[in-house]
Tab-separated table of C-alpha atoms in Angstrom:
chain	number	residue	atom	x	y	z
A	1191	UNK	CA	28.773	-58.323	-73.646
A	1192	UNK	CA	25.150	-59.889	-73.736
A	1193	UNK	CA	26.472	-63.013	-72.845
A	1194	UNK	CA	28.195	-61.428	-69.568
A	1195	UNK	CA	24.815	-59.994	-68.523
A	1196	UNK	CA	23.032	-62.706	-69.353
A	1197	UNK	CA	25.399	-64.790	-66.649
A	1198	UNK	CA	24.866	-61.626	-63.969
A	1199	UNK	CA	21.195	-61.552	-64.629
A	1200	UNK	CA	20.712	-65.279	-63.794
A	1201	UNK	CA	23.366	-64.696	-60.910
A	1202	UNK	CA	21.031	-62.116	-59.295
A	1203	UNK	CA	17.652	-63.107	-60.065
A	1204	UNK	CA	18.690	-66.793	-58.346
A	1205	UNK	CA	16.020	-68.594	-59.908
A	1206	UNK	CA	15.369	-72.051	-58.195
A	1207	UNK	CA	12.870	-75.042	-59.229
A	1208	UNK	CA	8.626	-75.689	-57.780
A	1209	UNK	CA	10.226	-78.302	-55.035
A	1210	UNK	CA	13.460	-76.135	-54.436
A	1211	UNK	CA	11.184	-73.199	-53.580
A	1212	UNK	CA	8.154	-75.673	-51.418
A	1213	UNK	CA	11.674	-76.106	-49.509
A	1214	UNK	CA	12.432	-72.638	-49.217
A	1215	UNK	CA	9.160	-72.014	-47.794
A	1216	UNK	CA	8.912	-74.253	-45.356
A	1217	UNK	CA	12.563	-74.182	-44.231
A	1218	UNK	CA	11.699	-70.077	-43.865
A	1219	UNK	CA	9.112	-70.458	-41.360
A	1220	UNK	CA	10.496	-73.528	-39.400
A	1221	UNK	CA	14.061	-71.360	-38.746
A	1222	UNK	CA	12.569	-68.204	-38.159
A	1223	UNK	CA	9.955	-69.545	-35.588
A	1224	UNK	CA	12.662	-72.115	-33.780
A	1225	UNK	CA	15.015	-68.863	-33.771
A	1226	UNK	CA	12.421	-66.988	-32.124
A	1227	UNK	CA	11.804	-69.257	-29.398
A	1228	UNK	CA	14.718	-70.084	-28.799
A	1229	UNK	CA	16.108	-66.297	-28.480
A	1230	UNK	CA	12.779	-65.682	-26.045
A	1231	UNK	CA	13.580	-69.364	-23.583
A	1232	UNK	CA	17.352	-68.240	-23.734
A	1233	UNK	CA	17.105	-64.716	-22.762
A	1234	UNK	CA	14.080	-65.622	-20.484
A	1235	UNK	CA	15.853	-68.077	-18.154
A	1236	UNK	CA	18.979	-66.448	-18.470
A	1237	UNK	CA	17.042	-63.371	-17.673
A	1238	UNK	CA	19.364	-61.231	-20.074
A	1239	UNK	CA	17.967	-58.884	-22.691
A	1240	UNK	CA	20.600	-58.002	-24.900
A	1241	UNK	CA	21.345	-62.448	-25.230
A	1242	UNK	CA	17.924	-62.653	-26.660
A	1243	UNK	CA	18.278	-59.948	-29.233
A	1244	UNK	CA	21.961	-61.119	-30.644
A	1245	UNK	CA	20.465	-65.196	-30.783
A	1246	UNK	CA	17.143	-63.683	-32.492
A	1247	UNK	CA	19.581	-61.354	-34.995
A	1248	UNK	CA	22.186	-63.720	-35.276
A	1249	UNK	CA	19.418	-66.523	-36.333
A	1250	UNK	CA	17.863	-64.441	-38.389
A	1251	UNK	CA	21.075	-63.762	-40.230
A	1252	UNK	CA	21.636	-67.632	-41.157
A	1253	UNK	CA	17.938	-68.205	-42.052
A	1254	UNK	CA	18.720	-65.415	-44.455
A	1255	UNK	CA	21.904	-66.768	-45.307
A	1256	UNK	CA	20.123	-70.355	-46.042
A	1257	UNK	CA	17.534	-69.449	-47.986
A	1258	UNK	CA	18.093	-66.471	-49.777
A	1259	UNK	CA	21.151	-67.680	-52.278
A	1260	UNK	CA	20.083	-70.128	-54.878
A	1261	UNK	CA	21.950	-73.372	-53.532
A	1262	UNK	CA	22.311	-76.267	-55.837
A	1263	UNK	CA	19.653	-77.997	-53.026
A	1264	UNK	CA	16.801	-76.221	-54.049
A	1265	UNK	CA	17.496	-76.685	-58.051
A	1266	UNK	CA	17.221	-80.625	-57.869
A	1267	UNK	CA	13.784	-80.972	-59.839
A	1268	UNK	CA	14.522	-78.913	-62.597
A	1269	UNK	CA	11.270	-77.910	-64.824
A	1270	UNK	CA	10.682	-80.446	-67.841
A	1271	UNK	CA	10.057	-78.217	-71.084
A	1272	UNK	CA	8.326	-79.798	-73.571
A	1273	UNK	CA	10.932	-79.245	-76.685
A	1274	UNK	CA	10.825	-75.958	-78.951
A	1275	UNK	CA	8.256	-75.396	-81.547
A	1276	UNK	CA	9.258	-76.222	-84.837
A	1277	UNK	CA	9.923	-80.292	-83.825
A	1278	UNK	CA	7.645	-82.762	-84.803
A	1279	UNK	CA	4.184	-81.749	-82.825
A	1280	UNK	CA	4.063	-84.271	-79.767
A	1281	UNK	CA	1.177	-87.065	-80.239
A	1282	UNK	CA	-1.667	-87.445	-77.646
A	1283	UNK	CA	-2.308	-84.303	-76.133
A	1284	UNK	CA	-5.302	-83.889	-74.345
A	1285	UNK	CA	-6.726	-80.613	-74.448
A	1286	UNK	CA	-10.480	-79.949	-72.675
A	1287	UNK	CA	-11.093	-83.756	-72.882
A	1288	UNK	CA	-10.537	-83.793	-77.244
A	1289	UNK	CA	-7.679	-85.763	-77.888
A	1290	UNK	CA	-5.757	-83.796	-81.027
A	1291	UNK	CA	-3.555	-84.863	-83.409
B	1328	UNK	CA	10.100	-67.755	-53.774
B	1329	UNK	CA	11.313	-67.653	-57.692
B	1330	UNK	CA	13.912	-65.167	-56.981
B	1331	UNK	CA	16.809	-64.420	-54.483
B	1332	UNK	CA	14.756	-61.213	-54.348
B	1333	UNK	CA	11.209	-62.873	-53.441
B	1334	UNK	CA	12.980	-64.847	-51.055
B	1335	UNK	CA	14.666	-61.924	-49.496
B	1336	UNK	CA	11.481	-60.287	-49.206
B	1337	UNK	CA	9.367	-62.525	-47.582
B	1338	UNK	CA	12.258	-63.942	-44.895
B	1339	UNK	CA	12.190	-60.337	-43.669
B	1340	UNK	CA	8.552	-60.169	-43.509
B	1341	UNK	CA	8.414	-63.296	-41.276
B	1342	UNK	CA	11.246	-61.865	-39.278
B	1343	UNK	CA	9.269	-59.049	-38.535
B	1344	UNK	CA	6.573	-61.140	-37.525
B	1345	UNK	CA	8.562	-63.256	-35.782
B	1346	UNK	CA	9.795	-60.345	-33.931
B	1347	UNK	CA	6.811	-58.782	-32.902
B	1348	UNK	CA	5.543	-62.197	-31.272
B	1349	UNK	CA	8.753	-62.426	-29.625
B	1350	UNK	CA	8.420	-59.059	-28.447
B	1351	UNK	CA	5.087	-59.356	-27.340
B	1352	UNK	CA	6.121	-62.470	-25.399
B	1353	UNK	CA	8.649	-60.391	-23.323
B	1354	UNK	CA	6.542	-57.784	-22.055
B	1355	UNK	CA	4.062	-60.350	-21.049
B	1356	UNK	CA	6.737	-62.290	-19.099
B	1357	UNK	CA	6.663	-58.750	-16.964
B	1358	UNK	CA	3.526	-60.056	-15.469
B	1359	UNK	CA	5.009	-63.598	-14.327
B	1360	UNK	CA	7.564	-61.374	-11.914
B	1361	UNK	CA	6.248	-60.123	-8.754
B	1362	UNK	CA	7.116	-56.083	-8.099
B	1363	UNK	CA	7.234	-55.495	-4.291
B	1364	UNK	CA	8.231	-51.765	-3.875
B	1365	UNK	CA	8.566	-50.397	-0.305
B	1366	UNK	CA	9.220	-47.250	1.648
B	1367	UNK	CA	10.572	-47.613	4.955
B	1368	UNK	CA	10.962	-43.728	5.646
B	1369	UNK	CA	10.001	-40.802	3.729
B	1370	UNK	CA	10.201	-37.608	6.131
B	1371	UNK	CA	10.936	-34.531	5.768
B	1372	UNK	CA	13.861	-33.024	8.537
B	1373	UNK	CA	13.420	-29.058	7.704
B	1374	UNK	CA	10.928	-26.937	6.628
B	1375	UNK	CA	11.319	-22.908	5.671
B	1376	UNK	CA	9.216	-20.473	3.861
B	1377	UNK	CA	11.467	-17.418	2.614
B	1378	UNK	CA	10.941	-14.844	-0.112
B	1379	UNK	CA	12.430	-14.598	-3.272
B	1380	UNK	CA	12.260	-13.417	-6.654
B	1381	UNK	CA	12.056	-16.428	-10.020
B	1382	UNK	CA	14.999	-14.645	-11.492
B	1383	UNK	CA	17.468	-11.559	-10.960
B	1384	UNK	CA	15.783	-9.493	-12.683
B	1385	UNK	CA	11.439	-10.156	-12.000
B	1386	UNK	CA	10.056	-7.242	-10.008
B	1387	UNK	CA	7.531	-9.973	-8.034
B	1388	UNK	CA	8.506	-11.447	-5.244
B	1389	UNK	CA	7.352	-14.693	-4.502
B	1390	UNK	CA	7.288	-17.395	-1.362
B	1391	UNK	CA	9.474	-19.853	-1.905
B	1392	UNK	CA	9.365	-23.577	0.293
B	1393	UNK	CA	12.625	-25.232	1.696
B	1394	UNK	CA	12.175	-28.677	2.187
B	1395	UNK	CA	14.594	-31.162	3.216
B	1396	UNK	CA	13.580	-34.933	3.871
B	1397	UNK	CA	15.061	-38.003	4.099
B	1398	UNK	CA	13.404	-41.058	2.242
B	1399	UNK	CA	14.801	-44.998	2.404
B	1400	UNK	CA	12.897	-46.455	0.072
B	1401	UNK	CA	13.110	-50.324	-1.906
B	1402	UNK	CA	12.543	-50.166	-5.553
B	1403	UNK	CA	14.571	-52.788	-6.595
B	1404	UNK	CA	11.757	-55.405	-7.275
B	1405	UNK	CA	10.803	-53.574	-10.185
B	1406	UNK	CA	13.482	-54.505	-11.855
B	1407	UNK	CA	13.405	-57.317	-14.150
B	1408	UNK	CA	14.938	-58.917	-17.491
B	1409	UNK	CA	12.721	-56.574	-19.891
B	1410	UNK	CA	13.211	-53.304	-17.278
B	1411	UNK	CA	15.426	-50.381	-18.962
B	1412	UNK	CA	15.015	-47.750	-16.554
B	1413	UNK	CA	12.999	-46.886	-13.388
B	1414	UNK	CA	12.627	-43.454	-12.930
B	1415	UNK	CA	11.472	-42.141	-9.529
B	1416	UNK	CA	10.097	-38.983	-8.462
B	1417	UNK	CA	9.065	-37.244	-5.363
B	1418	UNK	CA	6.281	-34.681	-4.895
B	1419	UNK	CA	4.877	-32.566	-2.625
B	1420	UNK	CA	0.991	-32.289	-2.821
B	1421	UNK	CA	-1.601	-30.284	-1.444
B	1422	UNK	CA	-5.380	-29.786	-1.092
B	1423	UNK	CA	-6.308	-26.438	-3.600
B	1424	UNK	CA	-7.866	-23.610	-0.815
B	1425	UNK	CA	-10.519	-22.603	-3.531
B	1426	UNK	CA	-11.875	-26.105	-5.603
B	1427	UNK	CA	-11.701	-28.795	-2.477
B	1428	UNK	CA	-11.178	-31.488	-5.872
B	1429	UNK	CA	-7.867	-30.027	-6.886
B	1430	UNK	CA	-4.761	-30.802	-5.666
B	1431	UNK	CA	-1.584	-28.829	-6.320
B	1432	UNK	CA	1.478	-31.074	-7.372
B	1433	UNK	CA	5.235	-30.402	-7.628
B	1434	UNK	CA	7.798	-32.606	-8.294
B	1435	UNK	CA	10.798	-32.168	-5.539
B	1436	UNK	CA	13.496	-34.673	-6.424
B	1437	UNK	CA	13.624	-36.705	-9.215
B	1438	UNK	CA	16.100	-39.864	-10.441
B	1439	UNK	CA	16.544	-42.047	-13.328
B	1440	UNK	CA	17.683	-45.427	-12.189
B	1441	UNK	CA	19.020	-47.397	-15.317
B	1442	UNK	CA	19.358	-51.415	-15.240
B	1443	UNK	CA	22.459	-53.381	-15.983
B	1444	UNK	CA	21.679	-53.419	-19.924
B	1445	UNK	CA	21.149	-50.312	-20.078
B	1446	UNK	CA	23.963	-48.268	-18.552
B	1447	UNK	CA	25.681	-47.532	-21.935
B	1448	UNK	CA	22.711	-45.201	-22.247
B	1449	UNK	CA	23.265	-43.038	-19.101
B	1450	UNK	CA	25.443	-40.857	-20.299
B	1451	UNK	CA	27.412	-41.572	-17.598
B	1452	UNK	CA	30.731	-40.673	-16.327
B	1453	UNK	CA	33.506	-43.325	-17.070
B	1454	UNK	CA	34.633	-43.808	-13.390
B	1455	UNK	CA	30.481	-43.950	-12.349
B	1456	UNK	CA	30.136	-46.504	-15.516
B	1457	UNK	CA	33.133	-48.825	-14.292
B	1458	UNK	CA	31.283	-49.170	-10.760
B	1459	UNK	CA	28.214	-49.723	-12.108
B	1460	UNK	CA	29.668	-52.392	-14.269
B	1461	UNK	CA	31.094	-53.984	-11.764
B	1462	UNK	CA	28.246	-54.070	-9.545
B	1463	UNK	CA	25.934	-55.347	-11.707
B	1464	UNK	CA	28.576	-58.115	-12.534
B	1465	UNK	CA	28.101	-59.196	-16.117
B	1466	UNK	CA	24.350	-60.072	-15.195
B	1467	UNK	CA	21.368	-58.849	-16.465
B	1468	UNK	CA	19.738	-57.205	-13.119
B	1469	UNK	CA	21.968	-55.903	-9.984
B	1470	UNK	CA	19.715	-55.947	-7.050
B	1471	UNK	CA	21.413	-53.231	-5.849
B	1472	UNK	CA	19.899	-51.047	-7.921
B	1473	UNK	CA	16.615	-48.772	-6.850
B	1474	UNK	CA	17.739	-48.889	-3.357
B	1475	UNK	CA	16.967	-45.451	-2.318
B	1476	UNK	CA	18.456	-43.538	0.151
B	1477	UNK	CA	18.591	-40.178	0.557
B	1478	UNK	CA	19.592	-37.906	4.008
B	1479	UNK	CA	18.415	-34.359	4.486
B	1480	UNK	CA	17.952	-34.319	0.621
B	1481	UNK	CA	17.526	-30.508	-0.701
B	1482	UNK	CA	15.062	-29.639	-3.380
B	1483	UNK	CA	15.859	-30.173	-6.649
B	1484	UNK	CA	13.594	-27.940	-8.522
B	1485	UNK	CA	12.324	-24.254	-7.116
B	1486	UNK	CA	8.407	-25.137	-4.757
B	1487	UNK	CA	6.260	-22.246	-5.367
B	1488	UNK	CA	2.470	-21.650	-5.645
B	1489	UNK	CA	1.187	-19.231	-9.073
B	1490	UNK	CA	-0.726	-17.246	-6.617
B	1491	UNK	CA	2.968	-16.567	-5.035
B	1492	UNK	CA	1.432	-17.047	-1.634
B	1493	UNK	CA	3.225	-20.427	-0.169
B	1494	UNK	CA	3.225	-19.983	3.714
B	1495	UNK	CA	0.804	-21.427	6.116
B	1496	UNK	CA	0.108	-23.683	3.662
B	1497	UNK	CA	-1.401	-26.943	5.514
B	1498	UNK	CA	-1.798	-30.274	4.843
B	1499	UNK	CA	0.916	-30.618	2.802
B	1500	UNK	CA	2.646	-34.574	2.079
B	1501	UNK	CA	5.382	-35.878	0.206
B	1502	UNK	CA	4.548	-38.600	-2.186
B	1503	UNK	CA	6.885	-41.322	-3.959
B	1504	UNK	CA	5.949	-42.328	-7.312
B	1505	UNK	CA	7.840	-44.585	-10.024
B	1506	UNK	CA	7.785	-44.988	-13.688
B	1507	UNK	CA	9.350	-48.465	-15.252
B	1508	UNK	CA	10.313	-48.053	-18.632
B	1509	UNK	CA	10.622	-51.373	-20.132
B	1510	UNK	CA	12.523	-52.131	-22.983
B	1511	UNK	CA	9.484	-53.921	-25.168
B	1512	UNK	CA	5.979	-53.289	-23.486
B	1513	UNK	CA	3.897	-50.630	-21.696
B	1514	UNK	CA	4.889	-48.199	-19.404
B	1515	UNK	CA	4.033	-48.347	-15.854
B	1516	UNK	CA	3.259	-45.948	-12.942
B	1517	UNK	CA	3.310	-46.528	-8.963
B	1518	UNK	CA	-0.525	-48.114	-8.696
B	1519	UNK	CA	-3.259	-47.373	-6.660
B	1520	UNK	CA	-4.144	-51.255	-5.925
B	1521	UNK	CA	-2.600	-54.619	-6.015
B	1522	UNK	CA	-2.631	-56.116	-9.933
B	1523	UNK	CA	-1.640	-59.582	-8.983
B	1524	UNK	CA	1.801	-60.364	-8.594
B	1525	UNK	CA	2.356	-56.056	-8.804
B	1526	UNK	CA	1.497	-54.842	-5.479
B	1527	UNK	CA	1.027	-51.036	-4.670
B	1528	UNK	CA	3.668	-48.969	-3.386
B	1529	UNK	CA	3.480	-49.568	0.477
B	1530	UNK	CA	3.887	-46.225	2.882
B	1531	UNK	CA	4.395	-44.263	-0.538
B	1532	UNK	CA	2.833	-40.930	1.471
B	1533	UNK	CA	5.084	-38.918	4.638
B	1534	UNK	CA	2.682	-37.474	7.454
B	1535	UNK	CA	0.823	-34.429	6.840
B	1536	UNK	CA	2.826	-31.235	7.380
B	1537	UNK	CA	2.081	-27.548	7.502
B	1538	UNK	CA	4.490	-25.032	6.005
B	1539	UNK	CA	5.985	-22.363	8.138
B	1540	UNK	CA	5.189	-18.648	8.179
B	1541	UNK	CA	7.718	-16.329	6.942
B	1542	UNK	CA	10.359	-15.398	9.558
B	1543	UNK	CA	9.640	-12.106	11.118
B	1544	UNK	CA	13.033	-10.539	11.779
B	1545	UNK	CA	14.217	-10.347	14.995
B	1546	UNK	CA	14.380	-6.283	15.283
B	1547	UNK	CA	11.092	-5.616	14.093
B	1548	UNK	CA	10.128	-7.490	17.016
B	1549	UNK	CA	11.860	-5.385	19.431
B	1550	UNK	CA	10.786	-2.307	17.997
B	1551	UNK	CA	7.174	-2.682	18.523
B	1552	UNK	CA	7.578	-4.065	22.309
B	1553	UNK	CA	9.269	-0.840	23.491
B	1554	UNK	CA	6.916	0.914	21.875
């Protein structure tokens, strides 16, 4: 049973890696913006109101579909942990300039 | 951006944003189309002044105004991409006998003119819907739309004064105004000067006209003669 929600928890929350989501964020506003002109040129020279709102919706609606899910794109850098407490203490970490042991 | 939620979240807040510049572009876009509107005749073809009373039952009886007029008028340059509906009015206006600022106002006739994308929203009937379809032709403005023109039009509202005294008035005129309701943006009224590429309603006013006395009947007339 814990296992199942574990697997539906991680399903939901969609985690993705630092470079997955620098991706994410840039691929948000680039879409979104494009979308936008391009729904306000369209409509503009086409001079039709409801073409402009379906392009801006319909763009809208792949940026979302894009970005939102947690595609295996955005998980390529995953996270190095350092390994569990309890191993042998890693050598030559520097904390606050004082190398320990 | 952690979380399919986070994500969610802040897409839709640039959307929004996104939107509202859009938005913002369109109504501006207004201003890059030049609005031309012009009246070639606004008249009026019969005038009357009878008494009446505002319902069955009211124990005052008031002056009423007949007016008739015909009015050929050329709105169709205020129509543009971003235009929803033009609604145009016509009053009849005159100088207050007591305060020489005031000026009494009643609307006369009144339209709403819808645009192409907008029809769906008239509420109209299916037969009127299927011509209007097909005039406007799959684009998104008909120029045939907010051509005006009317023939010995009747009023369509009751013209009466609250004093209840309507004869004799004098200097009375009939005035065109419009209203564009845009689909993103401002609203707009007929304007008093030229705003660039919006110029002012041209021969928006009908001449000066007096309003009739109340017909004496024909016997009374007689009657005193004789006598």
């Amino acid at each position: 049973m814990a296992e199942l929600l574990e697997q539906a928890r991680d399903i939901f929350e969609g985690q993705i890696d630092f470079e997955g989501q620098k991706l994410v964020e840039n691929l948000v506003n680039i879409s979104l913006s494009i979308v936008g002109a391009i729904a306000f040129l369209v409509g503009y020279f086409l001079q039709d109101i409801k073409l402009a709102v379906y392009i801006g919706l319909a763009g809208t609606a792949a940026t979302f579909l894009l970005t939102v899910p947690p595609w295996p794109i955005y998980n390529k850098n995953p996270v190095k942990w350092l390994p569990v407490a309890g191993a042998a203490p890693p050598t030559n970490i520097v904390i606050d300039e004082k190398m320990l042991r | 951006m952690y979380s399919s939620l986070v994500r969610l979240q802040n897409t839709f807040g640039f959307f929004t944003t996104v939107a509202f510049v859009v938005a913002l572009l369109i109504s501006a876009s207004d201003f890059l189309s030049p609005r031309t509107p012009t009246v070639n005749v606004l008249k009026t073809t019969q005038l009357q002044t009878v008494k009446g009373r505002a319902d069955y039952y009211s124990s005052k009886k008031e002056e009423y105004a007949i007016i008739k007029f015909t009015l050929d008028a050329d709105l169709s340059s205020l129509f543009t991409w971003n235009t929803k509906q033009v609604f145009a009015y016509v009053t009849a206006e005159w100088p207050s006998a007591q305060n020489n600022n005031a000026t009494n106002q009643a609307v006369i006739w009144d339209t709403i003119i819808t645009a192409p994308s907008s029809d769906h929203l008239g509420n109209f009937s299916p037969s009127k819907l299927k011509r209007l379809r097909k005039s406007a032709n799959g684009k998104g403005i008909d120029p045939s739309r907010g051509k005006l023109q009317l023939k010995n039009q009747r009023l369509k509202y009751p013209l009466t004064h609250p004093t209840g005294r309507l004869a004799n008035t004098e200097d009375v005129q009939l005035k065109l105004h419009y209203n564009v309701q845009p689909w993103v943006g401002f609203l707009s009224w007929n304007q008093v000067q030229d705003w660039g590429k919006w110029k002012a309603l041209k021969n928006g006013l009908s001449k000066k006209f007096t309003l009739p006395a109340i017909k004496v009947k024909e016997q009374a007339k007689k009657k005193t003669t004789r006598a």
